[in-house]
mmCIF file of C-alpha atoms in Angstrom:
data_model
loop_
_atom_site.group_PDB
_atom_site.id
_atom_site.type_symbol
_atom_site.label_atom_id
_atom_site.label_comp_id
_atom_site.label_asym_id
_atom_site.label_seq_id
_atom_site.Cartn_x
_atom_site.Cartn_y
_atom_site.Cartn_z
ATOM 1 C CA GLU W 1 -35.924 243.640 223.249
ATOM 2 C CA ALA W 2 -38.025 240.982 221.520
ATOM 3 C CA GLN W 3 -37.605 241.277 217.806
ATOM 4 C CA VAL W 4 -37.313 239.707 214.386
ATOM 5 C CA THR W 5 -34.251 240.966 212.528
ATOM 6 C CA GLN W 6 -33.828 240.801 208.778
ATOM 7 C CA ASN W 7 -30.756 241.614 206.713
ATOM 8 C CA PRO W 8 -30.193 243.269 204.388
ATOM 9 C CA ARG W 9 -32.993 245.816 204.551
ATOM 10 C CA TYR W 10 -32.354 246.958 200.999
ATOM 11 C CA LEU W 11 -30.615 245.144 198.166
ATOM 12 C CA ILE W 12 -30.209 245.672 194.459
ATOM 13 C CA THR W 13 -28.817 242.730 192.550
ATOM 14 C CA VAL W 14 -28.680 241.311 189.055
ATOM 15 C CA THR W 15 -30.383 238.343 187.482
ATOM 16 C CA GLY W 16 -28.771 235.040 188.398
ATOM 17 C CA LYS W 17 -26.592 236.208 191.270
ATOM 18 C CA LYS W 18 -27.349 234.063 194.299
ATOM 19 C CA LEU W 19 -28.375 235.896 197.427
ATOM 20 C CA THR W 20 -29.494 235.153 200.954
ATOM 21 C CA VAL W 21 -31.760 237.212 203.166
ATOM 22 C CA THR W 22 -31.179 236.374 206.792
ATOM 23 C CA CYS W 23 -33.826 236.291 209.492
ATOM 24 C CA SER W 24 -33.244 235.880 213.189
ATOM 25 C CA GLN W 25 -35.627 235.979 216.140
ATOM 26 C CA ASN W 26 -34.760 236.195 219.832
ATOM 27 C CA MET W 27 -38.090 235.036 221.283
ATOM 28 C CA ASN W 28 -37.478 231.267 221.156
ATOM 29 C CA HIS W 29 -40.365 230.935 218.728
ATOM 30 C CA GLU W 30 -41.024 227.595 217.098
ATOM 31 C CA TYR W 31 -42.822 228.867 214.016
ATOM 32 C CA MET W 32 -41.168 231.044 211.371
ATOM 33 C CA SER W 33 -42.335 232.142 207.960
ATOM 34 C CA TRP W 34 -41.408 234.197 204.917
ATOM 35 C CA TYR W 35 -43.842 236.405 203.029
ATOM 36 C CA ARG W 36 -43.528 238.609 200.017
ATOM 37 C CA GLN W 37 -45.587 241.749 199.631
ATOM 38 C CA ASP W 38 -46.478 243.137 196.227
ATOM 39 C CA PRO W 39 -48.766 246.078 195.390
ATOM 40 C CA GLY W 40 -52.362 244.975 194.990
ATOM 41 C CA LEU W 41 -51.575 241.398 196.041
ATOM 42 C CA GLY W 42 -51.138 241.757 199.780
ATOM 43 C CA LEU W 43 -48.819 239.320 201.540
ATOM 44 C CA ARG W 44 -48.252 235.866 200.159
ATOM 45 C CA GLN W 45 -46.509 233.110 202.044
ATOM 46 C CA ILE W 46 -43.344 231.677 200.508
ATOM 47 C CA TYR W 47 -42.189 229.066 203.038
ATOM 48 C CA TYR W 48 -42.758 228.308 206.667
ATOM 49 C CA SER W 49 -41.170 226.219 209.372
ATOM 50 C CA MET W 50 -42.912 224.630 212.336
ATOM 51 C CA ASN W 51 -39.639 223.786 214.078
ATOM 52 C CA VAL W 52 -35.960 223.028 213.544
ATOM 53 C CA GLU W 53 -35.360 220.933 210.422
ATOM 54 C CA VAL W 54 -39.063 221.158 209.500
ATOM 55 C CA THR W 55 -39.926 223.369 206.543
ATOM 56 C CA ASP W 56 -42.810 223.441 204.104
ATOM 57 C CA LYS W 57 -43.970 225.328 201.049
ATOM 58 C CA GLY W 58 -46.383 228.205 201.214
ATOM 59 C CA ASP W 59 -48.378 229.644 198.342
ATOM 60 C CA VAL W 60 -45.506 230.970 196.203
ATOM 61 C CA PRO W 61 -42.370 228.846 196.828
ATOM 62 C CA GLU W 62 -41.008 228.731 193.266
ATOM 63 C CA GLY W 63 -37.519 230.180 192.996
ATOM 64 C CA TYR W 64 -36.861 230.171 196.737
ATOM 65 C CA LYS W 65 -35.208 227.889 199.267
ATOM 66 C CA VAL W 66 -35.087 227.988 203.042
ATOM 67 C CA SER W 67 -33.375 226.151 205.844
ATOM 68 C CA ARG W 68 -33.970 225.847 209.573
ATOM 69 C CA LYS W 69 -30.828 224.478 211.169
ATOM 70 C CA GLU W 70 -31.250 226.483 214.346
ATOM 71 C CA LYS W 71 -34.407 227.589 216.086
ATOM 72 C CA ARG W 72 -33.616 231.290 215.898
ATOM 73 C CA ASN W 73 -32.593 231.537 212.217
ATOM 74 C CA PHE W 74 -34.585 231.066 209.033
ATOM 75 C CA PRO W 75 -32.699 232.343 205.969
ATOM 76 C CA LEU W 76 -34.363 232.825 202.599
ATOM 77 C CA ILE W 77 -32.211 231.831 199.636
ATOM 78 C CA LEU W 78 -32.664 232.938 196.058
ATOM 79 C CA GLU W 79 -30.403 230.630 194.048
ATOM 80 C CA SER W 80 -30.884 232.435 190.743
ATOM 81 C CA PRO W 81 -32.894 235.611 191.237
ATOM 82 C CA SER W 82 -35.097 236.904 188.447
ATOM 83 C CA PRO W 83 -36.811 240.289 188.000
ATOM 84 C CA ASN W 84 -40.196 238.841 189.027
ATOM 85 C CA GLN W 85 -38.719 238.297 192.476
ATOM 86 C CA THR W 86 -38.393 242.040 192.948
ATOM 87 C CA SER W 87 -40.512 242.544 196.033
ATOM 88 C CA LEU W 88 -40.694 243.465 199.706
ATOM 89 C CA TYR W 89 -39.949 240.444 201.855
ATOM 90 C CA PHE W 90 -41.028 239.903 205.429
ATOM 91 C CA CYS W 91 -39.889 237.327 207.910
ATOM 92 C CA ALA W 92 -42.223 236.533 210.783
ATOM 93 C CA SER W 93 -42.232 234.275 213.804
ATOM 94 C CA SER W 94 -44.784 232.921 216.229
ATOM 95 C CA LEU W 95 -44.628 231.086 219.533
ATOM 96 C CA SER W 96 -46.694 228.256 218.119
ATOM 97 C CA LYS W 97 -48.712 227.188 215.120
ATOM 98 C CA ILE W 98 -51.076 229.803 213.725
ATOM 99 C CA LYS W 99 -54.289 228.106 214.807
ATOM 100 C CA ALA W 100 -53.654 228.591 218.482
ATOM 101 C CA ASP W 101 -54.273 231.331 220.978
ATOM 102 C CA THR W 102 -50.561 232.108 220.830
ATOM 103 C CA GLY W 103 -50.496 232.095 217.058
ATOM 104 C CA GLU W 104 -49.930 235.781 216.436
ATOM 105 C CA LEU W 105 -47.096 236.647 214.109
ATOM 106 C CA PHE W 106 -44.256 239.018 214.922
ATOM 107 C CA PHE W 107 -42.826 240.625 211.814
ATOM 108 C CA GLY W 108 -39.435 241.914 210.877
ATOM 109 C CA GLU W 109 -39.151 245.332 209.269
ATOM 110 C CA GLY W 110 -38.868 243.976 205.773
ATOM 111 C CA SER W 111 -36.205 243.571 203.094
ATOM 112 C CA ARG W 112 -36.713 245.402 199.828
ATOM 113 C CA LEU W 113 -35.128 243.449 197.003
ATOM 114 C CA THR W 114 -34.686 244.687 193.456
ATOM 115 C CA VAL W 115 -33.494 242.281 190.765
ATOM 116 C CA LEU W 116 -32.285 243.936 187.552
ATOM 117 C CA ALA Y 1 -58.772 226.805 200.610
ATOM 118 C CA GLN Y 2 -58.966 229.715 202.985
ATOM 119 C CA SER Y 3 -59.260 233.231 201.594
ATOM 120 C CA VAL Y 4 -59.828 236.794 202.728
ATOM 121 C CA THR Y 5 -61.526 239.649 200.915
ATOM 122 C CA GLN Y 6 -61.099 243.275 201.813
ATOM 123 C CA PRO Y 7 -63.486 245.068 199.446
ATOM 124 C CA ASP Y 8 -62.075 248.551 199.921
ATOM 125 C CA ILE Y 9 -58.633 249.334 198.527
ATOM 126 C CA HIS Y 10 -58.631 252.891 199.895
ATOM 127 C CA ILE Y 11 -60.768 254.635 202.485
ATOM 128 C CA THR Y 12 -60.583 258.299 203.473
ATOM 129 C CA VAL Y 13 -61.931 259.352 206.846
ATOM 130 C CA SER Y 14 -61.940 262.737 208.525
ATOM 131 C CA GLU Y 15 -60.018 262.994 211.753
ATOM 132 C CA GLY Y 16 -62.389 262.403 214.645
ATOM 133 C CA ALA Y 17 -64.896 260.477 212.547
ATOM 134 C CA SER Y 18 -65.688 256.809 213.048
ATOM 135 C CA LEU Y 19 -64.119 254.075 210.982
ATOM 136 C CA GLU Y 20 -65.178 250.656 209.762
ATOM 137 C CA LEU Y 21 -62.964 248.488 207.580
ATOM 138 C CA ARG Y 22 -64.608 245.475 206.029
ATOM 139 C CA CYS Y 23 -63.284 241.943 205.927
ATOM 140 C CA ASN Y 24 -64.923 238.767 204.642
ATOM 141 C CA TYR Y 25 -63.308 235.376 204.929
ATOM 142 C CA SER Y 26 -63.738 231.890 203.595
ATOM 143 C CA TYR Y 27 -62.696 229.018 205.831
ATOM 144 C CA GLY Y 28 -64.035 225.529 206.308
ATOM 145 C CA ALA Y 29 -63.939 225.404 210.078
ATOM 146 C CA THR Y 30 -63.879 227.770 213.031
ATOM 147 C CA PRO Y 31 -61.556 230.517 211.890
ATOM 148 C CA TYR Y 32 -58.756 232.243 213.677
ATOM 149 C CA LEU Y 33 -58.992 235.858 212.554
ATOM 150 C CA PHE Y 34 -56.533 238.694 212.808
ATOM 151 C CA TRP Y 35 -56.170 242.354 211.947
ATOM 152 C CA TYR Y 36 -52.695 243.750 211.353
ATOM 153 C CA VAL Y 37 -51.591 247.319 210.663
ATOM 154 C CA GLN Y 38 -48.628 248.380 208.571
ATOM 155 C CA SER Y 39 -47.250 251.885 208.877
ATOM 156 C CA PRO Y 40 -45.090 253.179 206.005
ATOM 157 C CA GLY Y 41 -41.690 251.490 205.918
ATOM 158 C CA GLN Y 42 -42.560 249.186 208.786
ATOM 159 C CA GLY Y 43 -43.427 245.580 209.323
ATOM 160 C CA LEU Y 44 -46.901 244.481 210.336
ATOM 161 C CA GLN Y 45 -48.162 244.851 213.881
ATOM 162 C CA LEU Y 46 -51.014 242.866 215.381
ATOM 163 C CA LEU Y 47 -54.049 244.981 216.293
ATOM 164 C CA LEU Y 48 -56.310 242.221 217.555
ATOM 165 C CA LYS Y 49 -57.256 238.598 217.080
ATOM 166 C CA TYR Y 50 -60.240 236.327 217.473
ATOM 167 C CA PHE Y 51 -60.005 232.618 218.147
ATOM 168 C CA SER Y 52 -63.017 231.826 220.332
ATOM 169 C CA GLY Y 53 -65.450 233.236 222.861
ATOM 170 C CA ASP Y 54 -66.831 236.746 222.805
ATOM 171 C CA THR Y 55 -67.447 237.821 219.229
ATOM 172 C CA LEU Y 56 -66.505 241.425 219.955
ATOM 173 C CA VAL Y 57 -62.778 241.693 220.516
ATOM 174 C CA GLN Y 58 -60.816 244.666 221.719
ATOM 175 C CA GLY Y 59 -57.389 245.498 220.430
ATOM 176 C CA ILE Y 60 -54.652 248.027 220.795
ATOM 177 C CA LYS Y 61 -54.908 251.703 219.854
ATOM 178 C CA GLY Y 62 -58.667 251.784 220.518
ATOM 179 C CA PHE Y 63 -59.631 249.351 217.752
ATOM 180 C CA GLU Y 64 -62.251 246.645 218.012
ATOM 181 C CA ALA Y 65 -63.608 244.021 215.656
ATOM 182 C CA GLU Y 66 -66.736 241.920 215.568
ATOM 183 C CA PHE Y 67 -66.861 238.346 214.347
ATOM 184 C CA LYS Y 68 -70.117 237.474 212.591
ATOM 185 C CA ARG Y 69 -70.196 233.838 211.581
ATOM 186 C CA SER Y 70 -73.465 234.162 209.653
ATOM 187 C CA GLN Y 71 -71.920 236.833 207.429
ATOM 188 C CA SER Y 72 -68.374 235.399 207.383
ATOM 189 C CA SER Y 73 -67.183 238.825 208.383
ATOM 190 C CA PHE Y 74 -64.679 240.312 210.804
ATOM 191 C CA ASN Y 75 -64.977 244.086 210.414
ATOM 192 C CA LEU Y 76 -62.606 246.450 212.162
ATOM 193 C CA ARG Y 77 -63.956 249.570 213.871
ATOM 194 C CA LYS Y 78 -62.741 252.617 215.707
ATOM 195 C CA PRO Y 79 -65.070 255.286 217.115
ATOM 196 C CA SER Y 80 -62.777 258.268 216.522
ATOM 197 C CA VAL Y 81 -59.888 258.207 214.076
ATOM 198 C CA HIS Y 82 -56.617 260.011 214.754
ATOM 199 C CA TRP Y 83 -54.192 261.226 212.087
ATOM 200 C CA SER Y 84 -51.674 258.668 213.347
ATOM 201 C CA ASP Y 85 -54.054 255.872 212.299
ATOM 202 C CA ALA Y 86 -53.232 256.498 208.635
ATOM 203 C CA ALA Y 87 -51.710 253.204 207.504
ATOM 204 C CA GLU Y 88 -52.509 250.040 205.612
ATOM 205 C CA TYR Y 89 -54.690 247.479 207.353
ATOM 206 C CA PHE Y 90 -54.682 243.772 206.670
ATOM 207 C CA CYS Y 91 -57.245 241.201 207.683
ATOM 208 C CA ALA Y 92 -56.025 237.605 207.897
ATOM 209 C CA VAL Y 93 -57.430 234.154 208.533
ATOM 210 C CA GLY Y 94 -55.320 231.502 210.204
ATOM 211 C CA GLY Y 95 -55.198 227.862 209.306
ATOM 212 C CA TYR Y 96 -53.130 225.303 211.214
ATOM 213 C CA SER Y 97 -49.819 226.400 209.785
ATOM 214 C CA THR Y 98 -50.523 229.277 207.476
ATOM 215 C CA LEU Y 99 -51.914 232.765 207.704
ATOM 216 C CA THR Y 100 -53.730 234.049 204.631
ATOM 217 C CA PHE Y 101 -53.910 237.799 204.226
ATOM 218 C CA GLY Y 102 -56.326 240.023 202.404
ATOM 219 C CA LYS Y 103 -54.927 242.526 199.933
ATOM 220 C CA GLY Y 104 -55.175 245.353 202.402
ATOM 221 C CA THR Y 105 -57.084 248.599 202.860
ATOM 222 C CA MET Y 106 -55.189 251.869 202.828
ATOM 223 C CA LEU Y 107 -56.618 254.325 205.350
ATOM 224 C CA LEU Y 108 -56.167 258.002 204.648
ATOM 225 C CA VAL Y 109 -57.063 260.515 207.339
ATOM 226 C CA SER Y 110 -58.065 264.017 206.293
ATOM 227 C CA PRO Y 111 -57.824 267.033 208.612
#
């Protein structure tokens, strides 16, 4: 089954404790992206990757890191989490760049992170 | 910079009634436009997309949307709403490498 898998789905952590949210897709997609969703703000892009070893900042990259060592994986790293990073995070992938007829995004089910 | 406005935060529709969700976008070139739906506790699912051609596009679950360049709009419609359509709906505009979402419209369906 084609899917985007995120782990963990739920996490409560404390300020400053490094954490990683994993994302894996099995569709051989080139494009991957991380979004955060907050009430009243919709989805905002954190980072994206057009291909292996190619990553770039989205609209809200501060406090986050990513890597793309393999095509299927795109982990999101919070080196020193803070309470303002409490949010619902979504990983998404696409066959190609967004501005293309194959540019639809496939989303994971989300990871709800709480930072105390 | 590209942007999307969804003017309605919440909309309540009676089951069986028609639905129209509004979306206005700002983009400097020909836009790629999308509507996604998010059911509670789920990720987003693509309903339909427009990238060229016919300005009326059909999607899944009986939804359609019409692209109007003169109004910078891409409104979502459904002729008869079902209770299972209750969800949050997001309009989005696609640039080369980024997808910018509106803040969403929560659809409530009353019996």
